[in-house]
Coordinates of C-alpha atoms and ligand atoms in Angstrom, one line a residue:
X1395 CA 34.2 -69.2 39.2
X1396 CA 31.3 -68.9 36.7
X1397 CA 27.8 -69.3 37.9
X1398 CA 25.1 -70.9 35.7
X1399 CA 21.5 -69.7 35.3
X1400 CA 18.3 -71.7 35.2
X1401 CA 18.9 -72.7 31.6
X1402 CA 22.3 -74.2 32.7
X1403 CA 24.3 -71.6 30.7
X1404 CA 27.0 -69.3 32.0
X1405 CA 25.4 -66.3 33.7
X1406 CA 24.5 -63.6 31.2
X1407 CA 25.4 -60.9 33.7
X1408 CA 28.9 -62.3 33.8
X1409 CA 29.3 -62.5 30.0
X1410 CA 27.8 -59.0 29.7
X1411 CA 30.8 -57.5 31.4
X1412 CA 33.2 -58.4 28.7
X1413 CA 31.9 -56.2 25.8
X1414 CA 28.9 -54.2 26.9
X1415 CA 28.7 -50.5 27.9
X1416 CA 25.4 -49.6 29.5
X1417 CA 23.6 -46.3 29.6
X1418 CA 23.7 -44.0 32.6
X1419 CA 26.1 -46.3 34.2
X1420 CA 29.5 -45.7 35.9
X1421 CA 30.8 -49.3 35.4
X1422 CA 33.5 -48.9 38.0
X1423 CA 31.0 -48.6 40.8
X1424 CA 28.1 -50.6 39.3
X1425 CA 29.8 -53.5 37.5
X1426 CA 26.9 -56.1 37.4
X1427 CA 23.7 -55.9 35.3
X1428 CA 20.7 -58.1 36.1
X1429 CA 19.9 -60.3 33.1
X1430 CA 16.1 -60.4 32.2
X1431 CA 15.0 -63.2 30.1
X1432 CA 11.2 -62.8 29.9
X1433 CA 8.4 -60.3 30.5
X1434 CA 4.7 -60.6 30.7
X1435 CA 1.9 -58.2 31.7
X1436 CA 3.3 -56.2 34.6
X1437 CA 6.2 -58.6 35.4
X1438 CA 9.7 -59.2 34.3
X1439 CA 11.7 -62.4 35.1
X1440 CA 15.5 -62.7 35.6
X1441 CA 17.8 -65.5 34.5
X1442 CA 17.6 -67.2 37.8
X1443 CA 13.8 -67.3 37.5
X1444 CA 13.1 -64.6 40.1
X1445 CA 10.2 -62.3 39.2
X1446 CA 9.7 -58.6 39.7
X1447 CA 6.7 -56.3 39.3
X1448 CA 7.6 -53.7 36.8
X1449 CA 6.5 -50.6 38.8
X1450 CA 7.8 -48.1 36.3
X1451 CA 6.6 -49.9 33.1
X1452 CA 10.3 -50.1 31.9
X1453 CA 10.7 -46.3 31.7
X1454 CA 7.1 -45.6 31.1
X1455 CA 6.9 -47.5 27.8
X1456 CA 4.9 -50.7 28.1
X1457 CA 1.8 -49.2 29.6
X1458 CA -0.5 -52.0 28.2
X1459 CA 1.7 -54.7 29.7
X1460 CA 4.8 -56.5 28.4
X1461 CA 4.3 -58.7 25.4
X1462 CA 0.7 -57.8 25.0
X1463 CA -0.9 -60.2 22.5
X1464 CA -3.1 -57.5 20.9
X1465 CA 0.1 -55.7 19.9
X1466 CA 2.6 -58.5 19.2
X1467 CA 0.2 -60.4 17.0
X1468 CA -0.3 -57.4 14.8
X1469 CA 3.4 -56.6 14.5
X1470 CA 4.1 -60.3 13.7
X1471 CA 1.6 -60.1 10.9
X1472 CA 3.0 -56.8 9.6
X1473 CA 6.5 -58.3 9.7
X1474 CA 5.5 -60.7 7.0
X1475 CA 4.0 -58.1 4.7
X1476 CA 6.3 -55.1 4.8
X1477 CA 9.3 -54.8 7.1
X1478 CA 10.9 -51.5 6.1
X1479 CA 10.9 -49.1 3.2
X1480 CA 12.4 -45.6 2.7
X1481 CA 9.9 -42.9 3.9
X1482 CA 11.2 -40.2 1.6
X1483 CA 9.2 -40.6 -1.6
X1484 CA 7.3 -43.5 -0.3
X1485 CA 4.5 -44.1 2.2
X1486 CA 2.6 -47.1 3.6
X1487 CA -0.6 -48.1 5.4
X1488 CA 0.7 -48.4 8.9
X1489 CA 2.0 -44.8 8.8
X1490 CA -1.2 -43.4 7.2
X1491 CA -3.5 -45.3 9.7
X1492 CA -1.4 -44.2 12.6
X1493 CA -1.6 -40.6 11.5
X1494 CA -5.4 -40.8 11.3
X1495 CA -5.7 -42.5 14.7
X1496 CA -3.4 -39.9 16.4
X1497 CA -5.4 -37.0 15.0
X1498 CA -8.4 -38.4 16.9
X1499 CA -6.6 -38.1 20.3
X1500 CA -4.1 -35.2 19.9
X1501 CA -5.2 -31.7 20.9
X1502 CA -7.3 -30.3 18.1
X1503 CA -4.8 -27.8 16.8
X1504 CA -2.3 -30.5 15.8
X1505 CA -2.3 -31.3 12.0
X1506 CA 1.1 -32.7 10.9
X1507 CA 3.3 -35.5 12.1
X1508 CA 7.0 -35.9 11.6
X1509 CA 8.6 -39.2 12.5
X1510 CA 11.9 -39.9 14.2
X1511 CA 13.5 -42.6 16.3
X1512 CA 13.2 -41.8 20.0
X1513 CA 12.4 -39.2 22.6
X1514 CA 15.6 -37.2 22.2
X1515 CA 15.2 -36.9 18.5
X1516 CA 11.5 -36.1 19.0
X1517 CA 12.5 -33.0 21.1
X1518 CA 15.4 -32.3 18.7
X1519 CA 12.9 -32.0 15.9
X1520 CA 10.7 -29.8 18.1
X1521 CA 13.6 -27.5 18.7
X1522 CA 14.5 -27.4 15.0
X1523 CA 10.9 -26.7 14.1
X1524 CA 10.9 -23.7 16.4
X1525 CA 14.2 -22.3 15.2
X1526 CA 13.6 -22.9 11.5
X1527 CA 10.1 -21.6 11.7
X1528 CA 11.5 -18.2 12.6
X1529 CA 14.4 -18.6 10.3
X1530 CA 12.0 -19.3 7.4
X1531 CA 9.9 -16.2 8.3
X1532 CA 13.0 -14.1 8.3
X1533 CA 12.9 -13.4 12.0
X1534 CA 16.2 -13.1 13.9
X1535 CA 15.3 -15.4 16.8
X1536 CA 17.9 -18.0 17.9
X1537 CA 17.3 -18.6 21.6
X1538 CA 15.3 -21.3 23.2
X1539 CA 13.5 -20.9 26.5
X1540 CA 13.3 -23.9 29.0
X1541 CA 12.5 -24.8 32.6
X1542 CA 15.5 -24.8 35.0
X1543 CA 15.3 -28.5 35.8
X1544 CA 13.8 -30.0 32.6
X1545 CA 15.0 -33.1 30.9
X1546 CA 14.6 -33.4 27.1
X1547 CA 17.0 -36.1 26.1
X1548 CA 20.7 -36.9 25.3
X1549 CA 21.3 -35.5 21.8
X1550 CA 22.9 -32.0 21.5
X1551 CA 19.8 -29.8 21.1
X1552 CA 17.9 -31.9 23.7
X1553 CA 20.9 -31.7 26.1
X1554 CA 21.2 -27.9 25.7
X1555 CA 17.6 -27.3 26.8
X1556 CA 17.8 -29.7 29.7
X1557 CA 18.8 -28.5 33.1
X1558 CA 22.5 -29.0 34.0
X1559 CA 23.4 -32.3 35.6
X1560 CA 25.8 -35.3 35.2
X1561 CA 23.9 -36.0 32.0
X1562 CA 25.1 -33.0 30.1
X1563 CA 27.7 -31.1 32.1
X1564 CA 30.7 -32.3 30.0
X1565 CA 29.2 -30.7 26.9
X1566 CA 27.9 -27.4 28.1
X1567 CA 30.4 -25.4 26.0
X1568 CA 28.8 -26.8 22.9
X1569 CA 25.2 -26.0 23.6
X1570 CA 22.7 -23.9 21.6
X1571 CA 21.6 -20.7 23.2
X1572 CA 19.1 -21.2 26.0
X1573 CA 17.6 -19.1 28.8
X1574 CA 15.6 -20.6 31.7
X1575 CA 12.8 -19.9 34.0
X1576 CA 11.8 -21.8 37.2
X1577 CA 8.7 -24.0 37.1
X1578 CA 5.5 -22.4 38.5
X1579 CA 4.5 -24.0 41.8
X1580 CA 1.5 -22.0 42.6
X1581 CA 3.3 -19.7 45.1
X1582 CA 5.9 -18.3 42.8
X1583 CA 3.7 -17.8 39.7
X1584 CA 3.9 -14.0 39.6
X1585 CA 7.7 -14.2 40.1
X1586 CA 8.0 -16.7 37.2
X1587 CA 5.9 -14.4 34.9
X1588 CA 8.0 -11.4 35.9
X1589 CA 11.2 -13.3 35.0
X1590 CA 9.6 -14.6 31.7
X1591 CA 8.7 -11.1 30.6
X1592 CA 12.2 -9.8 31.4
X1593 CA 13.7 -12.6 29.2
X1594 CA 11.2 -12.0 26.4
X1595 CA 12.3 -8.4 26.2
X1596 CA 16.1 -9.1 26.6
X1597 CA 16.4 -12.1 24.2
X1598 CA 15.2 -13.1 20.8
X1599 CA 13.4 -16.2 21.8
X1600 CA 12.3 -18.6 19.1
X1601 CA 10.6 -21.4 21.2
X1602 CA 9.7 -22.6 24.6
X1603 CA 10.2 -26.3 25.4
X1604 CA 8.6 -27.8 28.5
X1605 CA 7.5 -31.0 30.1
X1606 CA 3.8 -30.2 30.8
X1607 CA 2.8 -30.7 34.5
X1608 CA 5.2 -33.5 35.3
X1609 CA 9.0 -33.5 35.1
X1610 CA 10.0 -37.1 35.1
X1611 CA 13.8 -37.0 35.3
X1612 CA 13.7 -34.2 37.9
X1613 CA 12.2 -36.9 40.1
X1614 CA 8.5 -36.7 39.1
X1615 CA 8.2 -33.0 40.1
X1616 CA 4.7 -31.7 39.4
X1617 CA 3.9 -28.1 38.8
X1618 CA 0.9 -25.8 38.6
X1619 CA -1.4 -25.9 35.6
X1620 CA -2.6 -22.4 36.0
X1621 CA 1.0 -21.1 36.2
X1622 CA 2.0 -23.0 33.1
X1623 CA -1.1 -21.7 31.3
X1624 CA 0.0 -18.1 32.1
X1625 CA 3.5 -18.8 30.7
X1626 CA 2.1 -20.4 27.5
X1627 CA -0.3 -17.4 27.0
X1628 CA 2.6 -14.9 27.2
X1629 CA 4.7 -17.1 24.9
X1630 CA 1.9 -17.1 22.3
X1631 CA 1.4 -13.4 22.6
X1632 CA 5.1 -13.0 21.7
X1633 CA 5.1 -15.5 18.9
X1634 CA 7.3 -18.0 20.8
X1635 CA 6.7 -21.5 19.4
X1636 CA 5.4 -23.6 22.3
X1637 CA 7.0 -27.1 22.2
X1638 CA 5.4 -29.6 24.7
X1639 CA 7.7 -32.5 25.5
X1640 CA 5.1 -35.2 26.1
X1641 CA 7.6 -38.0 25.7
X1642 CA 6.9 -39.1 29.3
X1643 CA 3.5 -37.7 30.0
X1644 CA 1.8 -38.8 26.7
X1645 CA -0.7 -41.6 26.1
X1646 CA -2.8 -41.6 29.3
X1647 CA -0.3 -41.4 32.1
X1648 CA -1.7 -38.2 33.5
X1649 CA -5.3 -39.5 33.3
X1650 CA -5.9 -37.7 30.0
X1651 CA -4.5 -38.7 26.6
X1652 CA -1.9 -35.9 26.9
X1653 CA -0.9 -33.6 29.8
X1654 CA -1.6 -30.7 27.4
X1655 CA -5.3 -31.6 27.7
X1656 CA -5.3 -30.1 31.2
X1657 CA -4.2 -26.7 29.8
X1658 CA -6.2 -24.0 28.1
X1659 CA -3.4 -22.9 25.8
X1660 CA -2.4 -25.7 23.4
X1661 CA 1.2 -26.2 22.2
X1662 CA 2.3 -25.5 18.6
X1663 CA 4.4 -28.7 18.7
X1664 CA 4.2 -31.9 20.6
X1665 CA 7.0 -34.5 21.1
X1666 CA 6.1 -38.1 21.6
X1667 CA 7.9 -41.4 22.2
X1668 CA 8.1 -43.9 25.1
X1669 CA 4.5 -45.2 25.4
X1670 CA 3.9 -44.3 21.8
X1671 CA 5.0 -47.7 20.6
X1672 CA 3.7 -49.5 23.8
X1673 CA 7.2 -50.6 24.7
X1674 CA 7.6 -52.8 21.7
X1675 CA 9.9 -50.9 19.3
X1676 CA 11.7 -47.6 19.4
X1677 CA 10.1 -44.6 17.6
X1678 CA 9.5 -40.9 18.1
X1679 CA 7.0 -38.5 16.6
X1680 CA 6.8 -34.7 16.6
X1681 CA 3.4 -33.2 15.7
X1682 CA 2.7 -29.6 14.8
X1683 CA 0.0 -27.2 13.8
X1684 CA -0.8 -26.2 10.2
X1685 CA 0.8 -22.8 10.9
X1686 CA 4.2 -24.3 11.7
X1687 CA 4.0 -26.6 8.7
X1688 CA 3.0 -23.7 6.4
X1689 CA 6.2 -21.9 7.3
X1690 CA 8.2 -24.8 5.8
X1691 CA 5.9 -25.2 2.7
X1692 CA 7.5 -23.4 -0.2
X1693 CA 8.9 -23.7 -3.7
X1694 CA 12.2 -22.9 -2.0
X1695 CA 13.7 -26.3 -1.2
X1696 CA 15.9 -24.9 1.6
X1697 CA 12.8 -24.0 3.5
X1698 CA 11.9 -27.6 4.0
X1699 CA 12.7 -29.6 7.1
X1700 CA 15.8 -31.5 5.9
X1701 CA 16.0 -34.0 8.7
X1702 CA 15.4 -37.7 8.1
X1703 CA 16.4 -40.8 10.0
X1704 CA 17.0 -44.1 8.1
X1705 CA 14.3 -46.0 10.0
X1706 CA 11.8 -43.1 9.7
X1707 CA 8.2 -44.4 10.1
X1708 CA 9.3 -48.0 10.2
X1709 CA 6.2 -50.1 9.4
X1710 CA 6.6 -52.4 12.4
X1711 CA 7.0 -49.5 14.9
X1712 CA 3.9 -47.8 13.3
X1713 CA 1.9 -51.0 13.6
X1714 CA 2.9 -51.2 17.3
X1715 CA 1.9 -47.6 17.8
X1716 CA -1.4 -48.0 16.1
X1717 CA -2.2 -51.1 18.2
X1718 CA -1.2 -49.0 21.3
X1719 CA -3.6 -46.2 20.4
X1720 CA -6.4 -48.7 19.8
X1721 CA -5.8 -50.1 23.3
X1722 CA -5.5 -46.6 24.9
X1723 CA -8.9 -45.6 23.6
X1724 CA -10.6 -48.9 24.5
X1725 CA -13.1 -49.0 27.4
X1726 CA -10.9 -51.7 29.1
X1727 CA -7.8 -49.6 29.3
X1728 CA -9.7 -46.4 30.2
X1729 CA -11.3 -48.4 33.1
X1730 CA -7.8 -49.7 34.1
X1731 CA -6.4 -46.1 34.2
X1732 CA -9.3 -45.0 36.5
X1733 CA -8.8 -48.1 38.7
X1734 CA -5.0 -47.5 39.1
X1735 CA -5.6 -43.7 39.7
X1736 CA -8.2 -44.5 42.4
X1737 CA -5.9 -47.1 44.0
X1738 CA -3.0 -44.7 44.2
X1739 CA -5.3 -42.1 45.6
X1740 CA -6.3 -44.4 48.5
X1741 CA -2.7 -45.4 49.1
X1742 CA -1.5 -41.7 49.1
X1743 CA -4.3 -40.9 51.6
X1744 CA -3.2 -43.8 53.8
X1745 CA 0.5 -42.8 54.0
X1746 CA 0.4 -39.0 53.5
X1747 CA 0.7 -38.2 57.3
X1748 CA 3.5 -40.7 57.9
X1749 CA 6.5 -38.7 59.3
X1750 CA 8.8 -40.1 56.6
X1751 CA 6.5 -39.1 53.7
X1752 CA 6.8 -35.6 52.3
X1753 CA 5.6 -34.0 49.0
X1754 CA 3.1 -36.8 48.3
X1755 CA 1.9 -36.1 44.8
X1756 CA -0.2 -37.7 42.1
X1757 CA -1.3 -37.0 38.5
X1758 CA -3.1 -39.8 36.7
X1759 CA -1.3 -43.1 37.2
X1760 CA 1.9 -41.4 38.3
X1761 CA 2.3 -41.3 42.1
X1762 CA 5.4 -40.0 43.9
X1763 CA 6.6 -38.9 47.3
X1764 CA 9.9 -37.9 48.9
X1765 CA 11.3 -40.1 51.6
X1766 CA 12.1 -37.9 54.6
X1767 CA 15.1 -39.6 56.2
X1768 CA 18.6 -38.5 57.2
X1769 CA 20.3 -39.1 53.8
X1770 CA 23.8 -39.1 55.3
X1771 CA 23.0 -42.2 57.3
X1772 CA 22.7 -44.2 54.2
X1773 CA 25.7 -43.4 52.0
X1774 CA 23.9 -43.9 48.7
X1775 CA 20.2 -43.9 49.7
X1776 CA 18.9 -44.4 46.2
X1777 CA 20.9 -47.6 45.6
X1778 CA 19.9 -49.0 49.0
X1779 CA 16.2 -48.3 48.2
X1780 CA 16.6 -49.9 44.7
X1781 CA 18.1 -53.0 46.2
X1782 CA 15.6 -53.2 49.0
X1783 CA 12.7 -53.1 46.5
X1784 CA 14.3 -55.6 44.1
X1785 CA 14.9 -58.1 46.9
X1786 CA 11.2 -58.0 47.5
X1787 CA 10.4 -58.6 43.8
X1788 CA 9.4 -55.0 43.1
X1789 CA 11.2 -53.0 40.4
X1790 CA 11.0 -49.4 41.3
X1791 CA 13.7 -46.9 40.4
X1792 CA 14.0 -44.2 43.1
X1793 CA 15.5 -40.9 42.0
X1794 CA 17.5 -39.5 45.0
X1795 CA 15.0 -39.8 47.9
X1796 CA 12.0 -39.8 45.6
X1797 CA 10.0 -43.0 45.3
X1798 CA 7.6 -43.1 42.4
X1799 CA 5.3 -45.5 40.7
X1800 CA 4.3 -45.4 37.0
X1801 CA 3.2 -49.0 36.4
X1802 CA 1.5 -50.5 33.4
X1803 CA -2.2 -49.7 33.3
X1804 CA -3.0 -53.4 33.3
X1805 CA -1.2 -54.1 36.6
X1806 CA -3.5 -56.2 38.9
X1807 CA -4.8 -55.0 42.2
X1808 CA -2.8 -57.7 43.9
X1809 CA 0.4 -56.5 42.2
X1810 CA -0.4 -52.9 43.2
X1811 CA -0.8 -54.1 46.8
X1812 CA 2.5 -55.7 46.7
X1813 CA 4.2 -52.5 45.6
X1814 CA 2.4 -50.5 48.3
X1815 CA 3.3 -53.0 51.0
X1816 CA 7.0 -52.9 50.0
X1817 CA 6.8 -49.1 50.2
X1818 CA 5.3 -49.4 53.7
X1819 CA 8.1 -51.7 54.7
X1820 CA 10.6 -49.1 53.5
X1821 CA 8.8 -46.5 55.7
X1822 CA 9.2 -48.9 58.7
X1823 CA 12.8 -49.9 58.1
X1824 CA 14.6 -46.9 56.7
Ligands
LIG832 C1 12.8 -40.1 28.2 C2 12.6 -38.7 27.9 C3 13.2 -38.1 26.8 C4 14.3 -38.8 25.9 O1 13.8 -39.9 25.3 P1 14.7 -41.1 24.8 O2 13.9 -42.0 24.0 O3 15.4 -41.7 26.0 O4 15.7 -40.4 23.9 C5 12.9 -36.8 26.4 N1 12.0 -36.1 27.2 C6 11.4 -36.6 28.2 C7 10.4 -35.8 29.0 C8 11.7 -37.9 28.6 O5 11.1 -38.4 29.7

């Protein structure tokens, strides 16, 4: 029997099942998708009219709130001027303006921007820049260095440098060459440096790709800035191209514009996506230093970066990104970031000694802790937690036993309180 939704139509979640194949989903065990019909600020609304606080900003994208007027109005205007044009041989104002605005907030050594379509291709380009940089200079370096539990996306290069998991296991025989080091946690820093030096002498390493300070997919694991700085310094001394994957950490989430701003050694290449376009349209960007760019600059055509996606620098996506950067650098959003950080700090302080809370950690507006319960009592703990939060109108996406918040900067204090109290209820009831 078909159900109907509040518009009186057959349920979308039922129609969905006929033809749609969802990401990161085993349809046999998770057949039903929740249909969302509307979003505004920090809230999303389902087809039955129930509302949820978007505690993860829809995968860390819509940091300035869903359907933010300041962004949608500019994109609507741009849409009537210039929708799309080839970016090879042509340019346009939204791309030029975006490049100028990004240069104001990126680490000072960044000079050039290469467009792509999403986070995976942003890191794919980062990897290609590192490999081809050495190729163009005539160096025999074909190996990438990465952290053991990193996540860099779902395309082949990005999968290769990611830690092994259900995401990439089926393809491991087809990967590019990668060697790995553990993340520095403060206690193992000398051990990590020792391993790094060993790898540097044993392998011809072209580049090091890393998520600076916070590894999102590894369950918001945070690592030691001093330890990462030591690694980056050694990489630079050995002419290893440092590729910061800031797809998750970029655009204010760590409390600074980029996580790399916490580090002394700046990356040669930075990968951006997710909050880049404020959750409105998909786009990725890879920035690099003049030195990297110069290795591709030649009369020899084959030394160029021959990579180009059809929708490269789409004017609408550039317009959304430019509006996003304008918001990010505004006093209002900067004040919101401070407010959310301070609010998380107080909440963390309040629950940190609770016996079920371990590894409580925070950087900027990202707050996470691990729920210390007997996992085997719950079957699939993660799914039970997800459902528990959703029933209370809170959209959080626990990873294993890790509960984390990365909400839009514009979330209200009352909405934050609602997330916190649902977490406190979990601490009571699980
Ligand atoms: C999400 C993510 C990616 C992949 O981005 P997509 O847009 O999903 O392809 C890459 N790196 C990091 C750190 C991410 O968080």
